[in-house]
Short mmCIF file of N, CA and C in Angstrom, two decimals:
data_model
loop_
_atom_site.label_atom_id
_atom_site.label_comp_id
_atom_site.label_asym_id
_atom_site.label_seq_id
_atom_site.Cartn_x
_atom_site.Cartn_y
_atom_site.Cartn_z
N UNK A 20 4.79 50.15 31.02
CA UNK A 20 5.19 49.12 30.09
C UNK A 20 5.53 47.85 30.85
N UNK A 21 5.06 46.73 30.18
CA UNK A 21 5.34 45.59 30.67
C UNK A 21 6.79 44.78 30.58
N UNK A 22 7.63 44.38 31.54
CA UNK A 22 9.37 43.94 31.07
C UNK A 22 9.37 42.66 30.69
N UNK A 23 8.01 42.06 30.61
CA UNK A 23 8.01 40.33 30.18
C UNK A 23 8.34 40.56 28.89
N UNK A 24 9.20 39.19 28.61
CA UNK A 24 9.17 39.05 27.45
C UNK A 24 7.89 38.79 26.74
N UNK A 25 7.58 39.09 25.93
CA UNK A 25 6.52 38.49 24.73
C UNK A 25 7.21 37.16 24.25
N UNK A 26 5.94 36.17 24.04
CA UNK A 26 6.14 34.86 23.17
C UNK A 26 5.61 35.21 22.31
N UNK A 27 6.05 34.45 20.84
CA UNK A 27 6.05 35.12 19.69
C UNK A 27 4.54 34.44 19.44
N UNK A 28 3.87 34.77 18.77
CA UNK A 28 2.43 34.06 18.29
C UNK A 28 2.45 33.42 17.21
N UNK A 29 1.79 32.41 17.19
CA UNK A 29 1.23 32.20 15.68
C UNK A 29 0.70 32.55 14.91
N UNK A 30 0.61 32.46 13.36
CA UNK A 30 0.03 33.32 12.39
C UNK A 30 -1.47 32.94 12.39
N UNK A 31 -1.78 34.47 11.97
CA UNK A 31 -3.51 34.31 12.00
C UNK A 31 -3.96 33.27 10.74
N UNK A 32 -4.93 32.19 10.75
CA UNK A 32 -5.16 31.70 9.76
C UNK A 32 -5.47 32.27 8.27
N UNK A 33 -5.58 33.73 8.37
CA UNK A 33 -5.74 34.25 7.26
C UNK A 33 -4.57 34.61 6.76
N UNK A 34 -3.09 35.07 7.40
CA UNK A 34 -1.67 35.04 7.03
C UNK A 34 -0.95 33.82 6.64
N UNK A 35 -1.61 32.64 6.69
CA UNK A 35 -0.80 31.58 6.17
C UNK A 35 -1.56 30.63 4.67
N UNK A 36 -0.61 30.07 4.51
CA UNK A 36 -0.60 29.65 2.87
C UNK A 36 -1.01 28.28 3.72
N UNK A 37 -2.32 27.57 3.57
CA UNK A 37 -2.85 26.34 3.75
C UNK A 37 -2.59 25.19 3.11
N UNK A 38 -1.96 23.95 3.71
CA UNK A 38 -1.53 22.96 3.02
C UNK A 38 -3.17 22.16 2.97
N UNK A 39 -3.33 21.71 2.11
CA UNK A 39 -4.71 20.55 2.43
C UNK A 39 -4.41 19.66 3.10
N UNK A 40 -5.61 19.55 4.01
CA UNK A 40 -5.89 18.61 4.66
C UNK A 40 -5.22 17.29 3.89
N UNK A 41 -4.83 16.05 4.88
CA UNK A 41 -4.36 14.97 4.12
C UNK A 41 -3.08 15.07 3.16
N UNK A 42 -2.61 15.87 3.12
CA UNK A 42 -1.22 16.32 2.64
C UNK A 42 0.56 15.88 3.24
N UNK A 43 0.65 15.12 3.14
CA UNK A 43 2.15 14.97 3.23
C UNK A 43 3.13 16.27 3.61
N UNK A 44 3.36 16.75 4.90
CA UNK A 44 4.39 17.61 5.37
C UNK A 44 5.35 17.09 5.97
N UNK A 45 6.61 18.18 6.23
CA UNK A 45 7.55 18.13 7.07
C UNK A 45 8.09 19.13 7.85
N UNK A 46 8.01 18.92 9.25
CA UNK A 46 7.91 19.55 10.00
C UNK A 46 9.40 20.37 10.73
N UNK A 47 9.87 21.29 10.18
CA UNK A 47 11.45 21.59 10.29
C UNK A 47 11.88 21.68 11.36
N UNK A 48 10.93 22.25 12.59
CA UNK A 48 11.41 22.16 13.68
C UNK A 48 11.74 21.19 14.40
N UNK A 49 10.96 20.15 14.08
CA UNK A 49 10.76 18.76 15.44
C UNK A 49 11.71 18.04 14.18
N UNK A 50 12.01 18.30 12.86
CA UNK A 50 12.28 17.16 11.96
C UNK A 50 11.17 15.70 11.90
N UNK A 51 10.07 15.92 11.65
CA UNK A 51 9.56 15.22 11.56
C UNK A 51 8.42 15.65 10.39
N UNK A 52 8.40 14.01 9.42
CA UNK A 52 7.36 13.61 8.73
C UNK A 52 6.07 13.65 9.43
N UNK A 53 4.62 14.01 8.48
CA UNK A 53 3.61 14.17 9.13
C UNK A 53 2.24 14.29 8.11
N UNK A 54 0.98 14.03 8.28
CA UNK A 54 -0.10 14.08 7.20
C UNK A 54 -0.54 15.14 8.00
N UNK A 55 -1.33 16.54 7.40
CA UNK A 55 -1.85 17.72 8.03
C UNK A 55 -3.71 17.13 8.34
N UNK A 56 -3.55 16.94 9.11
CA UNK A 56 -5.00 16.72 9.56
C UNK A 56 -5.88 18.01 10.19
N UNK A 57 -5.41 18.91 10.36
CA UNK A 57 -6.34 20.58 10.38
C UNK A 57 -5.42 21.84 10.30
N UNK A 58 -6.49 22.54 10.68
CA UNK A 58 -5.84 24.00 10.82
C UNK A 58 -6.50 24.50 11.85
N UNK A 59 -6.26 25.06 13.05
CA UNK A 59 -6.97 25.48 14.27
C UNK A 59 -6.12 26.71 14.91
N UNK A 60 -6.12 27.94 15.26
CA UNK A 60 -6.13 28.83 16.14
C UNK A 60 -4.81 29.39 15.66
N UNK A 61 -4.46 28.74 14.37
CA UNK A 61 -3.31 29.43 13.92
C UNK A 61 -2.17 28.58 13.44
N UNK A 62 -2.03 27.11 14.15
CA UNK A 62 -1.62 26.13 13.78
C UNK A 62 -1.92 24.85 12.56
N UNK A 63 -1.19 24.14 12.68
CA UNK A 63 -1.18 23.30 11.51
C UNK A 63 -1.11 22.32 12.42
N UNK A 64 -2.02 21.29 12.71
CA UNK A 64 -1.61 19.85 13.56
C UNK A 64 -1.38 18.72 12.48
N UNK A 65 -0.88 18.34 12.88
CA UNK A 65 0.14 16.90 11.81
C UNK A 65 -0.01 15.45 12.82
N UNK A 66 -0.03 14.39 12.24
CA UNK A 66 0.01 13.05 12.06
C UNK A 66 0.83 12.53 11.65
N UNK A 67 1.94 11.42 12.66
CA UNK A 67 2.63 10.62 12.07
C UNK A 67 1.99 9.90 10.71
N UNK A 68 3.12 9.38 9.48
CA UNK A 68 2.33 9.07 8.69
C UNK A 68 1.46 7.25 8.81
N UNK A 69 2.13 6.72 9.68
CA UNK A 69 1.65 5.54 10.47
C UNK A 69 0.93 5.19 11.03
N UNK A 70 -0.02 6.46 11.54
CA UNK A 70 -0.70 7.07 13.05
C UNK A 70 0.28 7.67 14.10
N UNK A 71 -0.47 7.47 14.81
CA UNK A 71 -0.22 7.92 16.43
C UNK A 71 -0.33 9.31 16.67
N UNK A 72 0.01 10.37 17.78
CA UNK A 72 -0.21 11.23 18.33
C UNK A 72 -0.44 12.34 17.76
N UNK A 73 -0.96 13.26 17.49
CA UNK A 73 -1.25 14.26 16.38
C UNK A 73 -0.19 15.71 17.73
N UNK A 74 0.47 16.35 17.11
CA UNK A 74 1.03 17.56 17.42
C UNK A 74 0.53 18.98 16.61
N UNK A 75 1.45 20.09 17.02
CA UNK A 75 0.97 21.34 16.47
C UNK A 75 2.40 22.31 15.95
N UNK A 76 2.15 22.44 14.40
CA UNK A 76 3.03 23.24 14.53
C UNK A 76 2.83 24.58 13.94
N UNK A 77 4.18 25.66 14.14
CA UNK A 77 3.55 26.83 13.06
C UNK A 77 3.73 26.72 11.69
N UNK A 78 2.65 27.65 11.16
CA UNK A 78 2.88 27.48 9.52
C UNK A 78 4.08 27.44 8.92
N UNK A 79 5.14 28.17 9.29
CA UNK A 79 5.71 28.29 8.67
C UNK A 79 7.04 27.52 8.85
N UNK A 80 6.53 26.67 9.78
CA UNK A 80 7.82 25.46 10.07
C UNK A 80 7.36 24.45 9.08
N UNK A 81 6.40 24.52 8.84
CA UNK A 81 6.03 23.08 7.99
C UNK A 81 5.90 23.31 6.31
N UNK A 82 6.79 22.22 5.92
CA UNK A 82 6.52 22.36 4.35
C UNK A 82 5.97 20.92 3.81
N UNK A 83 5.25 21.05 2.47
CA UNK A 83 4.66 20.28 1.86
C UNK A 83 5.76 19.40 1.14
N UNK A 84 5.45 18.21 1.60
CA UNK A 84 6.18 17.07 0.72
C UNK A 84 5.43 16.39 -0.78
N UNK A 85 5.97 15.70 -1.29
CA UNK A 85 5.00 15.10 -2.11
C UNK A 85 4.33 13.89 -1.66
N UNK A 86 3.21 13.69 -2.33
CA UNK A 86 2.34 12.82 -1.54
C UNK A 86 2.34 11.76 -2.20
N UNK A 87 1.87 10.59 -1.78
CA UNK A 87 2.18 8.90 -2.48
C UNK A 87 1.93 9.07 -3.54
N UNK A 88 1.50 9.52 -4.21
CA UNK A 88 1.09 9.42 -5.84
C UNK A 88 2.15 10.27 -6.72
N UNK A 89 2.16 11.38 -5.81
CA UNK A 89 3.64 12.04 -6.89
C UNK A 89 4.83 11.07 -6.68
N UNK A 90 4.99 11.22 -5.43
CA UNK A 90 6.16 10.28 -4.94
C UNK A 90 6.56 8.87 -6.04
N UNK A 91 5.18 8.18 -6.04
CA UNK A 91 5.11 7.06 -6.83
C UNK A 91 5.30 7.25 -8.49
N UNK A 92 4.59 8.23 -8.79
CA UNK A 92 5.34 8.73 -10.48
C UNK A 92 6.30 9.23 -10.95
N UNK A 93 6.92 9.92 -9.85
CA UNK A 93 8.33 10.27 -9.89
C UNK A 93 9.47 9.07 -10.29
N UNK A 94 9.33 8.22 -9.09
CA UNK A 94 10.20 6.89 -8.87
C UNK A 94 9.90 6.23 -10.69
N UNK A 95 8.28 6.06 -11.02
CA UNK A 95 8.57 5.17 -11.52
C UNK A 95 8.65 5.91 -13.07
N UNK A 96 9.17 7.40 -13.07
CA UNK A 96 9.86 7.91 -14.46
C UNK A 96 11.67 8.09 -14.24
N UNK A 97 11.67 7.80 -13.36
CA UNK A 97 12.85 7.83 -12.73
C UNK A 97 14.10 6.13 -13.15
N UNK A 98 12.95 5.05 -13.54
CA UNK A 98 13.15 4.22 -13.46
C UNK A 98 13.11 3.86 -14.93
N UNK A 99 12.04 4.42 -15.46
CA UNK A 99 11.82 4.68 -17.19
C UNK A 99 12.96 5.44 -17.71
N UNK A 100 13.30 6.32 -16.95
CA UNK A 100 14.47 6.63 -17.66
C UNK A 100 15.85 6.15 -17.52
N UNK A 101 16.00 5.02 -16.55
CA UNK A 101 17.12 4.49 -16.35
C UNK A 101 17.39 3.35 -17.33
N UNK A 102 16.04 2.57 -17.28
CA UNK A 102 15.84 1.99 -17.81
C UNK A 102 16.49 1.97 -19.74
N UNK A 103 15.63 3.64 -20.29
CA UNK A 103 16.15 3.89 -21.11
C UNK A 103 17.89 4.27 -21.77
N UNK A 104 18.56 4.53 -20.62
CA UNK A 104 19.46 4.73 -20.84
C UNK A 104 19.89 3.48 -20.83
N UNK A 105 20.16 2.42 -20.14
CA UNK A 105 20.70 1.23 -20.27
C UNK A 105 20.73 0.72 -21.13
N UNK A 106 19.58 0.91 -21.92
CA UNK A 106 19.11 0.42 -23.38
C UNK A 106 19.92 1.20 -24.61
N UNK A 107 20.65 2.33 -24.14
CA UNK A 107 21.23 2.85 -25.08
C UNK A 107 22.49 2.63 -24.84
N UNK A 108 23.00 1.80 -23.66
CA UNK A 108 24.30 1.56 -22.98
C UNK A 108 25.04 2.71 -22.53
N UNK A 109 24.21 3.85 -22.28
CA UNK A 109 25.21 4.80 -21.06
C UNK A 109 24.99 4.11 -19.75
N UNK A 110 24.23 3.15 -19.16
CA UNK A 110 24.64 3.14 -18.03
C UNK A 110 24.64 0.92 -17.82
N UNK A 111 25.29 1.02 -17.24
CA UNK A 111 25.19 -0.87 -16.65
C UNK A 111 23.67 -1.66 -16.17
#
């Protein structure tokens, strides 16, 4: 028997739940925002959402954010409904 430790592996691409490509993640380990630009050897590589350097993480550090368009309909029912309330004078 071997006394090395084992490093833990990454999941086989068939064990993980695939974010799409171009998808808005966040990356729990590094804390970092990121767009998923592939899937390779078990990993998930991510993109600042600005550009720059593409990294790798495991599946299961990374979760799906919402992407500009949810993001953007959210805010602006968010705003419809503030809106509405003001109009009914619960809020200033």
């Amino acid at each position: 028997m071997n006394s090395e430790k084992r490093q833990e592996a990454p999941l086989a691409s068939s064990e993980m739940a695939r974010l799409p490509v171009g998808r808005l993640a966040h990356d729990t380990r590094r804390e970092k925002r990121g767009v998923v630009m592939d899937h390779q050897d078990g990993f998930v590589w991510l993109r600042p959402e600005g550009g720059g350097t593409e990294w790798t993480a495991l599946p299961r550090d990374v979760q799906p954010l919402l992407n500009v368009r949810d993001r953007a309909e959210t805010l602006m029912w968010a705003r419809v409904a503030h809106a509405n309330a003001r109009s009914r004078g619960e809020v200033l």
